[in-house]
Every structure is written in C-alpha cells, then in structure tokens.
CSV table of C-alpha atoms in Angstrom, one decimal:
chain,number,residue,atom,x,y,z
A,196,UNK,CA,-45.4,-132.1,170.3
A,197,UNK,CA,-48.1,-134.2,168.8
A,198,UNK,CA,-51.5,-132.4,170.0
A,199,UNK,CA,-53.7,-135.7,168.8
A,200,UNK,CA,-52.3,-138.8,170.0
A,201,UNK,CA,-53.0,-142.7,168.6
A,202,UNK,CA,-51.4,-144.1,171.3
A,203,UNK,CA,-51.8,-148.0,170.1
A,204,UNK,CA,-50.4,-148.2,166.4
A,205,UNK,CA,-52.1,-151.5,166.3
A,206,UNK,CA,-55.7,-153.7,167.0
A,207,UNK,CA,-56.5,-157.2,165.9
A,208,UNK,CA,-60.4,-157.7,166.8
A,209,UNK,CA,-62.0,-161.4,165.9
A,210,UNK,CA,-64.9,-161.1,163.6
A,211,UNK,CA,-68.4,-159.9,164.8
A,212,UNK,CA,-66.8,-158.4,168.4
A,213,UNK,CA,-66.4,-154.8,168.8
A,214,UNK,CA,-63.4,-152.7,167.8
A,215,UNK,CA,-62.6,-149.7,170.3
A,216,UNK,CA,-59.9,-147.2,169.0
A,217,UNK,CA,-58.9,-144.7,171.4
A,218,UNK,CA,-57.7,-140.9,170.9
A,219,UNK,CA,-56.1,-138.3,173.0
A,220,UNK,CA,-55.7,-134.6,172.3
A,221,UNK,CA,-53.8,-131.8,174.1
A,222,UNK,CA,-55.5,-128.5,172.4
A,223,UNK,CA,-58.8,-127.5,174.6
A,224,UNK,CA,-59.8,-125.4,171.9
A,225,UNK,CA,-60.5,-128.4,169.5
A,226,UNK,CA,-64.1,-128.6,168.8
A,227,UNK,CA,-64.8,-130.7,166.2
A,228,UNK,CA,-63.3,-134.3,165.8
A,229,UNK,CA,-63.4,-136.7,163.1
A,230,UNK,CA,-62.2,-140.1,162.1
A,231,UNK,CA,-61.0,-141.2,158.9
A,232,UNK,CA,-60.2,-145.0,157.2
A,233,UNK,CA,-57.6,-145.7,155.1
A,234,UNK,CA,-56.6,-148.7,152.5
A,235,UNK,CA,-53.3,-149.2,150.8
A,236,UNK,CA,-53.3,-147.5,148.4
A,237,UNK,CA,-55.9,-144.8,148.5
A,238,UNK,CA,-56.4,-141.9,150.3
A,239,UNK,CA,-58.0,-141.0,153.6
A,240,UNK,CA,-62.1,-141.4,153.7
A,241,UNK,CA,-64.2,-139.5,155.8
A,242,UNK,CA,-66.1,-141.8,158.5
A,243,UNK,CA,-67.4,-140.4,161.2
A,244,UNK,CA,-67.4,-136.9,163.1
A,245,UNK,CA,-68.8,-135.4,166.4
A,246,UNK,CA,-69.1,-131.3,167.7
A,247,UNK,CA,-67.7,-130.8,171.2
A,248,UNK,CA,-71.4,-130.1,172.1
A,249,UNK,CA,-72.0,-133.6,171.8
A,250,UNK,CA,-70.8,-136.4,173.3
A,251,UNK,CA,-72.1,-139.5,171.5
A,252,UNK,CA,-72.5,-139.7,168.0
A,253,UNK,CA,-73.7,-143.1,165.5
A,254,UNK,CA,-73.7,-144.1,162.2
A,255,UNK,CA,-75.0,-147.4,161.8
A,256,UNK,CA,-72.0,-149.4,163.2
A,257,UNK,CA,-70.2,-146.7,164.3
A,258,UNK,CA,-70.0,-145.3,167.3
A,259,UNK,CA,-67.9,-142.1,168.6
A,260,UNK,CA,-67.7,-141.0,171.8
A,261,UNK,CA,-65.9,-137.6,173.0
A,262,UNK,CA,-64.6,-137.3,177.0
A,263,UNK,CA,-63.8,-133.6,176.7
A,264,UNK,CA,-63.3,-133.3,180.3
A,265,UNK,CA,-60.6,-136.2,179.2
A,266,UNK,CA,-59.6,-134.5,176.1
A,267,UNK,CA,-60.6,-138.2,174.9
A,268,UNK,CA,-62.2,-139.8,172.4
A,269,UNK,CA,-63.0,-143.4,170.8
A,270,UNK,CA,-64.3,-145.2,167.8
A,271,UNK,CA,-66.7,-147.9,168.5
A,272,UNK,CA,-67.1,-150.6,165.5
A,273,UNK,CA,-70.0,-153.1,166.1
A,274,UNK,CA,-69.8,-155.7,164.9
A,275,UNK,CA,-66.8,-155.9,163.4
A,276,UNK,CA,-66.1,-156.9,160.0
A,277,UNK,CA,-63.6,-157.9,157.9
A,278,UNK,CA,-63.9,-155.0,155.3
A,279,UNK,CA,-63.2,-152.9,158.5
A,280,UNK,CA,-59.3,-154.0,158.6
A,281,UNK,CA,-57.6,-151.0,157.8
A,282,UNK,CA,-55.8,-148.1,159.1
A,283,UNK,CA,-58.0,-145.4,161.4
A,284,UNK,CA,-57.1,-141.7,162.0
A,285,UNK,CA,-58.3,-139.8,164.6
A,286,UNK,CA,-58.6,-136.1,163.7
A,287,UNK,CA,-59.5,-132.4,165.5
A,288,UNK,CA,-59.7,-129.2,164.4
A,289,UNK,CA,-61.2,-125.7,165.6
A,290,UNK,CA,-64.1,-124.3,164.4
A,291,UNK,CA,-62.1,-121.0,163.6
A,292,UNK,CA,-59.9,-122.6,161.6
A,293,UNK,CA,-61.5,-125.4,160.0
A,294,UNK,CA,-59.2,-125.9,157.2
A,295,UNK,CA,-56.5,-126.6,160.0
A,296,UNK,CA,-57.2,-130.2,160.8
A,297,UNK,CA,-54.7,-132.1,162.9
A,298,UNK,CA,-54.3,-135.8,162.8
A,299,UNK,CA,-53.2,-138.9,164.6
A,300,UNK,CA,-50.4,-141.2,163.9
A,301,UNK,CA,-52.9,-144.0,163.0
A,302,UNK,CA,-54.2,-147.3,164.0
A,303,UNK,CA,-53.9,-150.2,162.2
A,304,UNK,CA,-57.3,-152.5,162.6
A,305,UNK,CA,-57.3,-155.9,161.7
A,306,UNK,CA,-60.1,-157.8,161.6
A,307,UNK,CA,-59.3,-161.7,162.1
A,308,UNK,CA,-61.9,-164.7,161.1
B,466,UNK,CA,-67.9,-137.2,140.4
B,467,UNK,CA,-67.1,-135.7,143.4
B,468,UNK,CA,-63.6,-136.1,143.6
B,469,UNK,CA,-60.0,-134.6,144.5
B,470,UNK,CA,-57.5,-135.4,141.6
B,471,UNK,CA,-53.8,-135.3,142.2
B,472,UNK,CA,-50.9,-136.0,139.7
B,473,UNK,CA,-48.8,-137.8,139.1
B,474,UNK,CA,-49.4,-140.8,140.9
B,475,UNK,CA,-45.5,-142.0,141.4
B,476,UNK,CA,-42.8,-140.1,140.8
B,477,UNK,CA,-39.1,-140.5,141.1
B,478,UNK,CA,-36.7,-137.7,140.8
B,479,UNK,CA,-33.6,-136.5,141.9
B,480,UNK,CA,-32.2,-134.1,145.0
B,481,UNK,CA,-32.6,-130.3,143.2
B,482,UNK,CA,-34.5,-130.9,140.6
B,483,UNK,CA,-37.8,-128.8,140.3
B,484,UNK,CA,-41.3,-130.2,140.3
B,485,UNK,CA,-44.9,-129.5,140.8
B,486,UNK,CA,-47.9,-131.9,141.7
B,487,UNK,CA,-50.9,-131.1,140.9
B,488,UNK,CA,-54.4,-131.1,142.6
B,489,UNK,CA,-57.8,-130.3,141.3
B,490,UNK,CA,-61.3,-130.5,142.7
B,491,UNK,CA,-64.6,-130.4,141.1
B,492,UNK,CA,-66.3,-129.6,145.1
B,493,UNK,CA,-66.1,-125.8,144.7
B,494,UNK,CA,-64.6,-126.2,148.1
B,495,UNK,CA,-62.8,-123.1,149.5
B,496,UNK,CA,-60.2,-125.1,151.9
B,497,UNK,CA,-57.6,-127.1,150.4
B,498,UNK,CA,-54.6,-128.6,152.1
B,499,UNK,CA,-51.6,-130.6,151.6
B,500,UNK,CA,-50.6,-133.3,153.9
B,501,UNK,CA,-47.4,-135.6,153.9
B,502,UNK,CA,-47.7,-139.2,155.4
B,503,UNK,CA,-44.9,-140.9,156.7
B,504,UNK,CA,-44.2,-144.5,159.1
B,505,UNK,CA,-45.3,-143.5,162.9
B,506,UNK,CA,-46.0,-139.8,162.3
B,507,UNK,CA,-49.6,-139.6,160.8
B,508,UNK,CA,-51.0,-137.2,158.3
B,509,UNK,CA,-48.4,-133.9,158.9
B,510,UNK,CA,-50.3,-130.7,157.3
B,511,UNK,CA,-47.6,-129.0,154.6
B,512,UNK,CA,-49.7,-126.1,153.7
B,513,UNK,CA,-53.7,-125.3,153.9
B,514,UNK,CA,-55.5,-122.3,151.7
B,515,UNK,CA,-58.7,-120.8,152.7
B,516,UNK,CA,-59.6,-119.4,149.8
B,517,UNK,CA,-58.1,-118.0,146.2
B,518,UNK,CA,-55.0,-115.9,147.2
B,519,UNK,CA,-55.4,-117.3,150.6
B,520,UNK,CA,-52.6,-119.9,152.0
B,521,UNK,CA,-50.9,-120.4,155.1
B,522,UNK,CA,-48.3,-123.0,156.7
B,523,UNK,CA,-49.5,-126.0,158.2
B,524,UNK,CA,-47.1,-128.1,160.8
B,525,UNK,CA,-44.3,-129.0,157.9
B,526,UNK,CA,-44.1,-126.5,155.3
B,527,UNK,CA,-40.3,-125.8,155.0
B,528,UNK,CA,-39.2,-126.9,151.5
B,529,UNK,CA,-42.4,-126.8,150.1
B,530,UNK,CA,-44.7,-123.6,148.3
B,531,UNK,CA,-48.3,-123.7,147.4
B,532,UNK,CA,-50.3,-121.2,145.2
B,533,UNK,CA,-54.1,-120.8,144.9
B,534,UNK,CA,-54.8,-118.6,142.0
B,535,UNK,CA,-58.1,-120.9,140.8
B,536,UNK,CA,-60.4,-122.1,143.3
B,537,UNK,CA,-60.1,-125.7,142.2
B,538,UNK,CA,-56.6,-126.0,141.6
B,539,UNK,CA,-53.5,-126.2,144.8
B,540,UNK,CA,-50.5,-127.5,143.3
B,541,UNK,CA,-47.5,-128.2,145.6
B,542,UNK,CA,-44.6,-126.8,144.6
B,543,UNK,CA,-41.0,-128.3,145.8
B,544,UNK,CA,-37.9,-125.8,144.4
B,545,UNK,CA,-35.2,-127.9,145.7
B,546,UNK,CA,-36.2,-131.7,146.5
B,547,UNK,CA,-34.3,-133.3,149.1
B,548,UNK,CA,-34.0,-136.9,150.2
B,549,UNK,CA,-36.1,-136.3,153.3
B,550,UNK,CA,-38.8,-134.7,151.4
B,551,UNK,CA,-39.3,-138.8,150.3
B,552,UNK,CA,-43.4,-139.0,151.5
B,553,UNK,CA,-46.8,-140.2,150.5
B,554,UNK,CA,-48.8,-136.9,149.5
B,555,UNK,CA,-52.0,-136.3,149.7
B,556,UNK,CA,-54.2,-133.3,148.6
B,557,UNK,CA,-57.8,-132.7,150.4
B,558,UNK,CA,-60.3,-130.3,149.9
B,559,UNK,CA,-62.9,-129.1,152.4
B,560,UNK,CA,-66.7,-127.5,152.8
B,561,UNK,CA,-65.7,-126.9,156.1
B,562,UNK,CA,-66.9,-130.6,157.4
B,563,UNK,CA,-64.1,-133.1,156.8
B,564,UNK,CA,-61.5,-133.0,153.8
B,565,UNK,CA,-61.9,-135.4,151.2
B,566,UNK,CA,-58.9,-136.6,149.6
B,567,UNK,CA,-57.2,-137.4,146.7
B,568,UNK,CA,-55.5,-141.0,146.2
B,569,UNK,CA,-52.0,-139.7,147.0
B,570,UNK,CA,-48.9,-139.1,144.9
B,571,UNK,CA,-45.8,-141.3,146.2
B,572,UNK,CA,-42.9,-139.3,146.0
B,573,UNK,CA,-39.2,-140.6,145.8
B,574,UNK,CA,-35.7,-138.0,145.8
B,575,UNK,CA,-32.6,-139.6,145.3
C-alpha cells in the first residue's frame, strides 16, 4: 500500500509555461514533505521542502503547495525550462522519524521547445 | 566536498555470491539509508540507521543487512543475491532535513 502516490508517471510542458506535479499521501502523521529531481544517471537532489505548518512554500521558480486537509500536495515550476526535464519525486516523512522518508513512484517532466 | 560516495558504480555478479557496497559521507550526518529504485515503484527504503549501532528496516529489507559501526560509513550487505534483488541503489545521508544522495550503484544477479 503505497502511502505517497505520483499518480501521473508522465508531463510534457512547452517551454516558458508552468509545470504542475501533483502528490497524494495516505499517512496523517506526515509532517514534512519534500521534492527531489533526478537525471539519468545520478542520484536524487534535494529541491524543495515544506512543514505541515505551512502551506505555501517558494524558491525562486518553485513553488510547493501542501492541501493537508487533502493529504495533497504540488510542485509548481514557473517558467519552465528545458534543464527542468527530468524525473520528480515527491517525498514525506514524520518528524519523529525523520530518517524514515517515503517516496513517490516518480514523474517524468519533459520540457518541449 | 559535501558528498555521499557509494561503490562500485556497476556491478554484475551471480545468484549466491556474497557482496558488499559501500557508502561513505563526509556530512557527519547521523541518518543514513539505503534505497532500491526500480520501473513504476519509486525510491523503496531497504534499511535506514539513526546513529552508530543504530539501524532499522525500511519498507524492503528482506535479503539485505546493514551495519553502522563508523558514523560515516553504511555499507549494504547482500549474503545470498538473487535475481530479483536486480536494482539501482542508492545510499543517502541526512541532517534531519532531506537526504542527499550518492550517484547510485546499478546492480545486476544472474
């Protein structure tokens, strides 16, 4: 039973509009949520994060927003570049066992001219 | 650098055979964790450690052991590869705001 869901595998997003990728988690004690990138061929980096007290949070083109009356959240990319095609992980954890972080199955961005 | 080293990078081997990849980090993290990747599942957590001496299983950990006897080092231990144990790996290492990770050992059993 997957407790953080990616529920579109896939995005394609034309250059300079916004990319919206959409989580969904199960677990109401999840408190902190975070989003990773990935390129072939490397691992996972760290992107973006927001605390369950919050429910906005930016850095410079990124946006996340948490719903936690929704148990949703979402990664806003504005505009949208081409070094943004990649795959994005949503990710939750809680904060009494932070080294337990739970991931998504991924979303594949791509970013077309 | 700040930076989570895993070895070997590739690594081919063959169902039964011992073997041991390694992870170091130069953070002085306390959390370190394994995670498996594999087509339509995600990042699947093996094992995670809090601290030296202090492991416990993630969502996947049969086959695998960890250990944690240096703060900087979690190798993952497989005693008895199988063929489904074929993954991308990944160790990470933690502060306790995000893991950073390493750039992932691709494992094949045959």
């Amino acid at each position: 039973d997957q407790q953080v869901k990616q529920n579109s595998p896939s995005l394609s997003v034309q250059e300079g509009r916004i990319s919206i990728l959409n989580c969904d988690y199960t677990n109401s004690m999840f408190d902190y949520f975070l989003w990773y990138k990935k390129y072939p061929a490397e691992g996972p980096t760290f992107l973006i994060s927001i605390s369950s007290i919050k429910d906005k949070n930016e850095d410079g083109r990124f946006t996340v927003f948490l719903n936690k009356s929704a148990k949703h959240l979402s990664l806003h990319i504005v505009p949208s570049q081409p070094g943004d095609s990649a795959v994005y992980f949503c990710a939750a954890s809680d904060e009494s066992s932070a080294s337990k972080i739970i991931f998504g199955s991924g979303t594949r961005l791509s970013i077309r001219p | 650098e700040a930076q989570v080293t895993q070895n070997p990078r590739y690594l081919i081997t063959v169902t039964g055979k011992k073997l041991t990849v390694t992870c170091s980090q130069n953070m002085n993290h306390e959390y370190m964790s394994w995670y498996r990747q594999d087509p339509g599942l995600g990042l699947r957590q093996i094992y995670y450690s809090m601290n030296v001496e202090v492991t416990d299983k993630g969502d996947v950990p049969e086959g695998y052991k960890v250990s944690r006897k240096e703060k900087r080092n979690f190798p993952l231990i497989l005693e008895s590869p199988s063929p489904n144990q074929t993954s991308l790996y990944f160790c990470a290492s933690s502060d306790n705001y995000g893991y950073t990770f390493g750039s992932g050992t691709r494992l094949t059993v045959v």
